[in-house]
GROMACS .gro file of C-alpha atoms in nm:
model
  343
    1MET     CA    1  -0.906  -0.186   3.356
    2LYS     CA    2  -0.938  -0.442   3.106
    3THR     CA    3  -1.120  -0.222   2.883
    4PHE     CA    4  -0.884   0.081   2.912
    5LYS     CA    5  -0.615  -0.181   2.831
    6LEU     CA    6  -0.796  -0.326   2.493
    7LEU     CA    7  -0.900   0.064   2.383
    8THR     CA    8  -0.535   0.146   2.459
    9ILE     CA    9  -0.443  -0.104   2.194
   10LEU     CA   10  -0.674  -0.017   1.934
   11PHE     CA   11  -0.529   0.325   1.937
   12PHE     CA   12  -0.151   0.232   1.888
   13SER     CA   13  -0.280  -0.040   1.616
   14THR     CA   14  -0.478   0.244   1.448
   15LEU     CA   15  -0.184   0.499   1.512
   16SER     CA   16   0.049   0.243   1.357
   17PHE     CA   17  -0.190   0.186   1.077
   18PHE     CA   18  -0.185   0.547   0.955
   19THR     CA   19   0.198   0.587   0.999
   20HIS     CA   20   0.268   0.272   0.785
   21THR     CA   21   0.001   0.402   0.505
   22ALA     CA   22   0.195   0.760   0.520
   23PHE     CA   23   0.522   0.575   0.482
   24SER     CA   24   0.544   0.656   0.123
   25ASP     CA   25   0.463   0.995   0.105
   26THR     CA   26   0.624   1.119   0.415
   27ASN     CA   27   1.010   0.919   0.425
   28CYS     CA   28   1.081   0.877   0.053
   29GLN     CA   29   1.098   1.212  -0.099
   30PRO     CA   30   1.315   1.204  -0.424
   31SER     CA   31   1.701   1.236  -0.336
   32SER     CA   32   1.997   1.280  -0.513
   33CYS     CA   33   2.392   1.319  -0.480
   34SER     CA   34   2.413   1.622  -0.634
   35ILE     CA   35   2.188   1.816  -0.865
   36ALA     CA   36   2.163   1.531  -1.079
   37PRO     CA   37   1.996   1.241  -1.135
   38ILE     CA   38   1.699   1.278  -0.926
   39VAL     CA   39   1.647   0.936  -0.736
   40ARG     CA   40   1.292   0.779  -0.645
   41PHE     CA   41   1.111   0.466  -0.684
   42PRO     CA   42   1.192   0.214  -0.775
   43PHE     CA   43   1.520   0.316  -0.699
   44HIS     CA   44   1.642   0.434  -0.353
   45LEU     CA   45   1.991   0.586  -0.234
   46ALA     CA   46   2.171   0.446  -0.005
   47ASN     CA   47   2.233   0.675   0.352
   48LEU     CA   48   1.968   0.925   0.194
   49GLN     CA   49   1.669   0.694   0.196
   50ASP     CA   50   1.493   0.390   0.365
   51ASP     CA   51   1.598   0.076   0.194
   52ARG     CA   52   1.174   0.052   0.226
   53CYS     CA   53   1.158   0.341  -0.070
   54GLY     CA   54   1.269   0.098  -0.339
   55VAL     CA   55   1.224  -0.232  -0.485
   56PRO     CA   56   1.529  -0.469  -0.431
   57GLY     CA   57   1.817  -0.448  -0.644
   58PHE     CA   58   1.740  -0.090  -0.764
   59GLY     CA   59   1.979   0.050  -0.490
   60LEU     CA   60   2.216   0.328  -0.577
   61SER     CA   61   2.463   0.481  -0.365
   62CYS     CA   62   2.715   0.806  -0.392
   63ASN     CA   63   3.073   0.812  -0.435
   64SER     CA   64   3.347   1.066  -0.314
   65LYS     CA   65   3.292   1.286  -0.584
   66ASN     CA   66   2.891   1.298  -0.529
   67GLN     CA   67   2.837   1.093  -0.840
   68THR     CA   68   2.539   0.859  -0.851
   69ILE     CA   69   2.622   0.482  -0.879
   70LEU     CA   70   2.488   0.178  -0.995
   71THR     CA   71   2.637  -0.168  -0.907
   72LEU     CA   72   2.581  -0.417  -1.112
   73PRO     CA   73   2.617  -0.770  -0.935
   74LEU     CA   74   2.892  -0.930  -1.194
   75ALA     CA   75   2.977  -0.602  -1.372
   76GLY     CA   76   3.041  -0.392  -1.124
   77GLU     CA   77   3.044   0.000  -1.067
   78PHE     CA   78   2.898   0.242  -1.298
   79ILE     CA   79   2.776   0.607  -1.294
   80VAL     CA   80   2.419   0.696  -1.358
   81THR     CA   81   2.412   1.043  -1.589
   82TYR     CA   82   2.055   1.030  -1.607
   83ILE     CA   83   1.720   0.847  -1.546
   84ASP     CA   84   1.409   0.822  -1.728
   85TYR     CA   85   1.114   0.758  -1.500
   86ASN     CA   86   0.845   0.776  -1.807
   87THR     CA   87   1.051   0.527  -2.027
   88LYS     CA   88   1.173   0.361  -1.763
   89TRP     CA   89   1.550   0.414  -1.907
   90ILE     CA   90   1.847   0.434  -1.687
   91TYR     CA   91   2.172   0.548  -1.865
   92ILE     CA   92   2.552   0.454  -1.731
   93ASN     CA   93   2.878   0.494  -1.813
   94ASP     CA   94   3.235   0.393  -1.670
   95PRO     CA   95   3.383   0.598  -1.389
   96ASP     CA   96   3.712   0.566  -1.546
   97SER     CA   97   3.593   0.682  -1.873
   98CYS     CA   98   3.655   0.367  -2.095
   99ILE     CA   99   3.369   0.214  -2.139
  100PRO     CA  100   3.475  -0.050  -2.374
  101LYS     CA  101   3.736  -0.175  -2.162
  102ARG     CA  102   3.397  -0.232  -1.930
  103LEU     CA  103   3.225  -0.411  -2.197
  104GLN     CA  104   3.451  -0.706  -2.251
  105ILE     CA  105   3.334  -0.848  -1.923
  106PHE     CA  106   2.987  -0.672  -1.915
  107THR     CA  107   2.703  -0.877  -1.810
  108LEU     CA  108   2.332  -0.776  -1.661
  109TYR     CA  109   2.297  -1.133  -1.524
  110GLY     CA  110   2.144  -1.116  -1.138
  111SER     CA  111   2.025  -0.749  -1.200
  112PRO     CA  112   1.678  -0.649  -1.231
  113PHE     CA  113   1.799  -0.468  -1.565
  114ILE     CA  114   1.727  -0.568  -1.945
  115SER     CA  115   1.897  -0.408  -2.250
  116VAL     CA  116   1.662  -0.238  -2.481
  117PHE     CA  117   1.867  -0.202  -2.803
  118PRO     CA  118   2.157  -0.489  -2.772
  119MET     CA  119   2.401  -0.432  -3.061
  120ASP     CA  120   2.668  -0.677  -3.092
  121ILE     CA  121   3.021  -0.556  -3.190
  122THR     CA  122   3.366  -0.699  -3.215
  123PHE     CA  123   3.661  -0.584  -3.060
  124LEU     CA  124   4.002  -0.620  -3.233
  125ASN     CA  125   4.328  -0.571  -3.169
  126CYS     CA  126   4.528  -0.507  -3.488
  127SER     CA  127   4.885  -0.406  -3.534
  128LEU     CA  128   4.953  -0.022  -3.632
  129ASP     CA  129   5.107  -0.150  -4.020
  130SER     CA  130   4.798  -0.348  -4.083
  131SER     CA  131   4.576  -0.255  -4.375
  132TYR     CA  132   4.244  -0.266  -4.192
  133ASP     CA  133   4.113   0.096  -4.212
  134PHE     CA  134   4.135   0.245  -3.868
  135GLN     CA  135   3.791   0.411  -3.853
  136PHE     CA  136   3.695   0.335  -3.484
  137PRO     CA  137   3.991   0.319  -3.274
  138ILE     CA  138   3.926   0.312  -2.915
  139TYR     CA  139   4.230   0.495  -2.763
  140CYS     CA  140   4.179   0.393  -2.388
  141LEU     CA  141   4.236   0.018  -2.475
  142SER     CA  142   4.494   0.090  -2.762
  143ASN     CA  143   4.922   0.071  -2.700
  144TYR     CA  144   5.094   0.277  -2.902
  145PRO     CA  145   5.279   0.214  -3.162
  146LYS     CA  146   5.219  -0.160  -3.061
  147TYR     CA  147   4.878  -0.187  -3.178
  148VAL     CA  148   4.522  -0.055  -3.196
  149VAL     CA  149   4.219  -0.210  -3.048
  150VAL     CA  150   3.900  -0.091  -3.316
  151ALA     CA  151   3.528  -0.168  -3.261
  152SER     CA  152   3.358  -0.327  -3.565
  153SER     CA  153   2.995  -0.417  -3.606
  154SER     CA  154   3.104  -0.711  -3.845
  155SER     CA  155   3.183  -1.044  -3.704
  156SER     CA  156   3.492  -1.108  -3.979
  157VAL     CA  157   3.841  -1.057  -3.853
  158PRO     CA  158   4.052  -0.873  -4.168
  159LEU     CA  159   4.408  -0.956  -4.203
  160GLY     CA  160   4.661  -0.817  -3.941
  161CYS     CA  161   4.402  -0.817  -3.671
  162GLN     CA  162   4.324  -1.046  -3.383
  163ASN     CA  163   3.949  -1.089  -3.273
  164MET     CA  164   3.953  -0.966  -2.913
  165SER     CA  165   3.609  -1.003  -2.849
  166ARG     CA  166   3.277  -1.023  -2.955
  167VAL     CA  167   2.991  -0.871  -2.712
  168SER     CA  168   2.625  -0.738  -2.699
  169VAL     CA  169   2.614  -0.387  -2.588
  170PRO     CA  170   2.349  -0.231  -2.469
  171VAL     CA  171   2.308   0.106  -2.670
  172ASP     CA  172   2.061   0.392  -2.686
  173ASP     CA  173   1.829   0.374  -2.986
  174THR     CA  174   2.007   0.606  -3.201
  175VAL     CA  175   2.362   0.441  -3.177
  176TYR     CA  176   2.137   0.098  -3.270
  177ARG     CA  177   1.946   0.276  -3.539
  178TYR     CA  178   2.278   0.366  -3.719
  179GLN     CA  179   2.449   0.084  -3.622
  180ASN     CA  180   2.762   0.291  -3.535
  181PRO     CA  181   3.039   0.114  -3.328
  182GLY     CA  182   3.238   0.427  -3.319
  183ALA     CA  183   2.943   0.592  -3.027
  184LEU     CA  184   3.089   0.350  -2.753
  185GLY     CA  185   3.197   0.635  -2.588
  186VAL     CA  186   2.863   0.733  -2.468
  187ASP     CA  187   2.636   0.595  -2.244
  188LEU     CA  188   2.497   0.259  -2.212
  189MET     CA  189   2.104   0.226  -2.176
  190LEU     CA  190   1.911   0.011  -1.980
  191THR     CA  191   1.565  -0.066  -1.890
  192TRP     CA  192   1.341  -0.220  -1.609
  193ARG     CA  193   1.028  -0.333  -1.551
  194ILE     CA  194   0.778  -0.267  -1.256
  195PRO     CA  195   0.419  -0.346  -1.297
  196GLY     CA  196   0.187  -0.076  -1.295
  197CYS     CA  197   0.393   0.214  -1.291
  198VAL     CA  198   0.371   0.309  -1.648
  199ALA     CA  199   0.045   0.448  -1.659
  200CYS     CA  200   0.121   0.632  -1.322
  201GLU     CA  201   0.402   0.810  -1.464
  202ALA     CA  202   0.192   0.893  -1.795
  203LYS     CA  203  -0.051   1.073  -1.544
  204GLY     CA  204   0.216   1.307  -1.391
  205GLY     CA  205   0.204   1.090  -1.047
  206THR     CA  206   0.449   0.854  -0.881
  207CYS     CA  207   0.512   0.519  -0.799
  208GLY     CA  208   0.589   0.360  -0.462
  209TYR     CA  209   0.459   0.127  -0.202
  210LYS     CA  210   0.147   0.170  -0.025
  211ASN     CA  211   0.308   0.105   0.350
  212VAL     CA  212   0.616  -0.041   0.452
  213ASN     CA  213   0.537  -0.442   0.397
  214ARG     CA  214   0.609  -0.367   0.026
  215ARG     CA  215   0.325  -0.560  -0.118
  216GLN     CA  216   0.156  -0.317  -0.303
  217ILE     CA  217   0.259  -0.062  -0.528
  218GLY     CA  218   0.030   0.278  -0.587
  219CYS     CA  219   0.020   0.594  -0.759
  220PHE     CA  220   0.066   0.902  -0.525
  221ASN     CA  221   0.106   1.296  -0.610
  222LEU     CA  222  -0.128   1.284  -0.878
  223PRO     CA  223  -0.187   1.638  -1.035
  224SER     CA  224  -0.526   1.782  -0.864
  225GLN     CA  225  -0.642   2.137  -0.841
  226GLY     CA  226  -0.748   2.125  -0.503
  227ILE     CA  227  -0.483   2.067  -0.218
  228PRO     CA  228  -0.212   1.790  -0.284
  229SER     CA  229  -0.254   1.463  -0.155
  230THR     CA  230   0.045   1.492   0.115
  231ILE     CA  231  -0.100   1.778   0.267
  232LYS     CA  232  -0.443   1.646   0.264
  233TYR     CA  233  -0.305   1.346   0.408
  234GLY     CA  234  -0.076   1.533   0.656
  235ILE     CA  235  -0.422   1.685   0.815
  236ALA     CA  236  -0.623   1.388   0.822
  237VAL     CA  237  -0.339   1.296   1.047
  238GLY     CA  238  -0.297   1.534   1.246
  239VAL     CA  239  -0.633   1.610   1.354
  240GLY     CA  240  -0.742   1.240   1.316
  241ILE     CA  241  -0.524   1.055   1.563
  242PRO     CA  242  -0.559   1.302   1.849
  243GLY     CA  243  -0.951   1.313   1.809
  244LEU     CA  244  -0.919   0.947   1.771
  245GLY     CA  245  -0.759   0.910   2.119
  246CYS     CA  246  -0.977   1.157   2.284
  247LEU     CA  247  -1.247   0.942   2.175
  248ILE     CA  248  -1.147   0.625   2.288
  249ILE     CA  249  -1.018   0.778   2.638
  250ALA     CA  250  -1.332   0.907   2.660
  251LEU     CA  251  -1.507   0.565   2.574
  252ALA     CA  252  -1.272   0.421   2.839
  253TYR     CA  253  -1.398   0.641   3.144
  254TYR     CA  254  -1.764   0.596   3.065
  255ILE     CA  255  -1.716   0.237   3.033
  256GLU     CA  256  -1.545   0.192   3.334
  257HIS     CA  257  -1.771   0.450   3.516
  258ARG     CA  258  -2.107   0.238   3.403
  259THR     CA  259  -1.963  -0.060   3.498
  260HIS     CA  260  -1.828   0.047   3.850
  261SER     CA  261  -2.182   0.214   3.931
  262ARG     CA  262  -2.362  -0.116   3.843
  263ARG     CA  263  -2.134  -0.280   4.059
  264ARG     CA  264  -2.213  -0.072   4.336
  265GLN     CA  265  -2.571  -0.093   4.287
  266HIS     CA  266  -2.557  -0.466   4.282
  267ASP     CA  267  -2.370  -0.486   4.616
  268ALA     CA  268  -2.605  -0.259   4.750
  269GLU     CA  269  -2.880  -0.474   4.699
  270LEU     CA  270  -2.703  -0.805   4.846
  271SER     CA  271  -2.632  -0.595   5.182
  272ASN     CA  272  -3.029  -0.478   5.217
  273PRO     CA  273  -3.265  -0.820   5.278
  274SER     CA  274  -3.535  -0.556   5.331
  275ILE     CA  275  -3.566  -0.485   4.944
  276THR     CA  276  -3.742  -0.792   4.787
  277LEU     CA  277  -3.905  -0.836   4.466
  278GLN     CA  278  -4.273  -0.740   4.421
  279PRO     CA  279  -4.444  -1.002   4.241
  280LEU     CA  280  -4.692  -0.961   3.970
  281ALA     CA  281  -5.029  -0.958   4.043
  282ILE     CA  282  -5.108  -1.143   3.736
  283ALA     CA  283  -4.858  -1.414   3.797
  284ALA     CA  284  -4.997  -1.467   4.202
  285GLY     CA  285  -5.364  -1.545   3.990
  286LEU     CA  286  -5.716  -1.354   4.077
  287ASP     CA  287  -5.968  -1.456   4.280
  288GLY     CA  288  -6.292  -1.599   4.060
  289SER     CA  289  -6.523  -1.301   4.141
  290THR     CA  290  -6.279  -1.073   4.053
  291ILE     CA  291  -6.225  -1.253   3.692
  292GLU     CA  292  -6.603  -1.257   3.638
  293SER     CA  293  -6.612  -0.901   3.670
  294TYR     CA  294  -6.405  -0.807   3.359
  295PRO     CA  295  -6.627  -0.774   3.072
  296LYS     CA  296  -6.619  -1.032   2.764
  297THR     CA  297  -6.649  -0.968   2.428
  298VAL     CA  298  -6.705  -1.232   2.154
  299LEU     CA  299  -6.539  -1.154   1.812
  300GLY     CA  300  -6.730  -1.144   1.475
  301GLU     CA  301  -6.618  -1.255   1.174
  302SER     CA  302  -6.395  -0.979   1.114
  303SER     CA  303  -6.191  -0.988   1.466
  304GLN     CA  304  -6.166  -0.590   1.391
  305LEU     CA  305  -6.126  -0.407   1.785
  306PRO     CA  306  -6.183  -0.042   1.813
  307LYS     CA  307  -5.774  -0.034   1.825
  308PRO     CA  308  -5.556  -0.170   1.581
  309SER     CA  309  -5.245  -0.257   1.840
  310ASP     CA  310  -5.515  -0.467   2.033
  311GLY     CA  311  -5.509  -0.764   1.796
  312THR     CA  312  -5.287  -0.990   2.002
  313CYS     CA  313  -5.315  -1.139   2.335
  314SER     CA  314  -5.062  -0.983   2.548
  315ILE     CA  315  -5.003  -1.322   2.766
  316CYS     CA  316  -5.010  -1.592   2.509
  317LEU     CA  317  -4.908  -1.382   2.210
  318ALA     CA  318  -5.149  -1.549   1.979
  319GLU     CA  319  -5.338  -1.306   1.702
  320TYR     CA  320  -5.711  -1.329   1.788
  321GLN     CA  321  -5.951  -1.498   1.568
  322SER     CA  322  -6.336  -1.479   1.454
  323ASN     CA  323  -6.574  -1.603   1.735
  324GLU     CA  324  -6.286  -1.590   1.993
  325THR     CA  325  -6.419  -1.508   2.411
  326LEU     CA  326  -6.212  -1.173   2.479
  327ARG     CA  327  -6.196  -0.999   2.821
  328THR     CA  328  -6.112  -0.683   2.917
  329ILE     CA  329  -5.923  -0.510   3.211
  330PRO     CA  330  -6.091  -0.222   3.321
  331GLU     CA  331  -5.741  -0.059   3.444
  332CYS     CA  332  -5.582  -0.086   3.147
  333ASN     CA  333  -5.857  -0.093   2.930
  334HIS     CA  334  -5.667  -0.418   2.722
  335TYR     CA  335  -5.780  -0.709   2.552
  336PHE     CA  336  -5.679  -1.064   2.609
  337HIS     CA  337  -5.789  -1.419   2.572
  338ALA     CA  338  -6.079  -1.536   2.825
  339THR     CA  339  -5.889  -1.876   2.877
  340CYS     CA  340  -5.558  -1.690   2.957
  341ILE     CA  341  -5.689  -1.469   3.228
  342ASP     CA  342  -5.924  -1.738   3.367
  343LYS     CA  343  -5.600  -1.940   3.417
   0.00000   0.00000   0.00000
């Protein structure tokens, strides 16, 4: 019974291993709030995917408008408009369509994201009678006809304007290249760093945790000409686990049956006193006349005997040496040291 319990524990441990190993492929399929963006590792979508499908700090959610939301610890909620998993860029914007307002208190502190192309922007509060050229007015921050807010890449403050703030804006490569503050209405661009995923994505695979322990990151779904890896794994698990269970049950039955048979045989021997062990003839000793009747052979210098297997005495287990005297027992036609038999 103990054997069966141990094998049962082994079976369920193996089953747990298969289940944990297949976690990334079976429970972490890509998802989305609507059509786009597609959410997968290192991100996970709250209420639609298990938290273990993504890296801590990469959680996304869906709002009432089915928009994908990224919540930065100290900057609040932003709409995710696009995720590029190959370049590891994520594009975000303001749900209220006024990203310049959000930039006044924007920070990435406490999040796993960093800015790829940071551009310094100065926000100016200018009166309408100012001589400043309002080239890049920000309408969602302005209050006509009292004042207008403009963005400038220069740190200088022109006459008739006040410095509201100077911030570092995580713009995309195009805005950064041309240093165009008038493009502040477009998305902000952030990036992240997950070791080992760049090469995987470049090969056409997807990154993910190898198991629920979230200690190692693996590469899954690499393109192949044969059956997809997920189907192969499903077949292996579907066939392997039942087969392993049957094997363990059969092995447990065999061990229990064999143990029970030996126990019954032992009990029968103890209950039958007429059965006694017969002593070996050699262990009891032979009379002198019988021993003397056994032929003697003196080995020559070569120590060769007719059979190569006769080179060792079966009594003392020592190899025969030249000039030693041997005796032969006719019943078995084996050689022994004469001194071993005489004893």
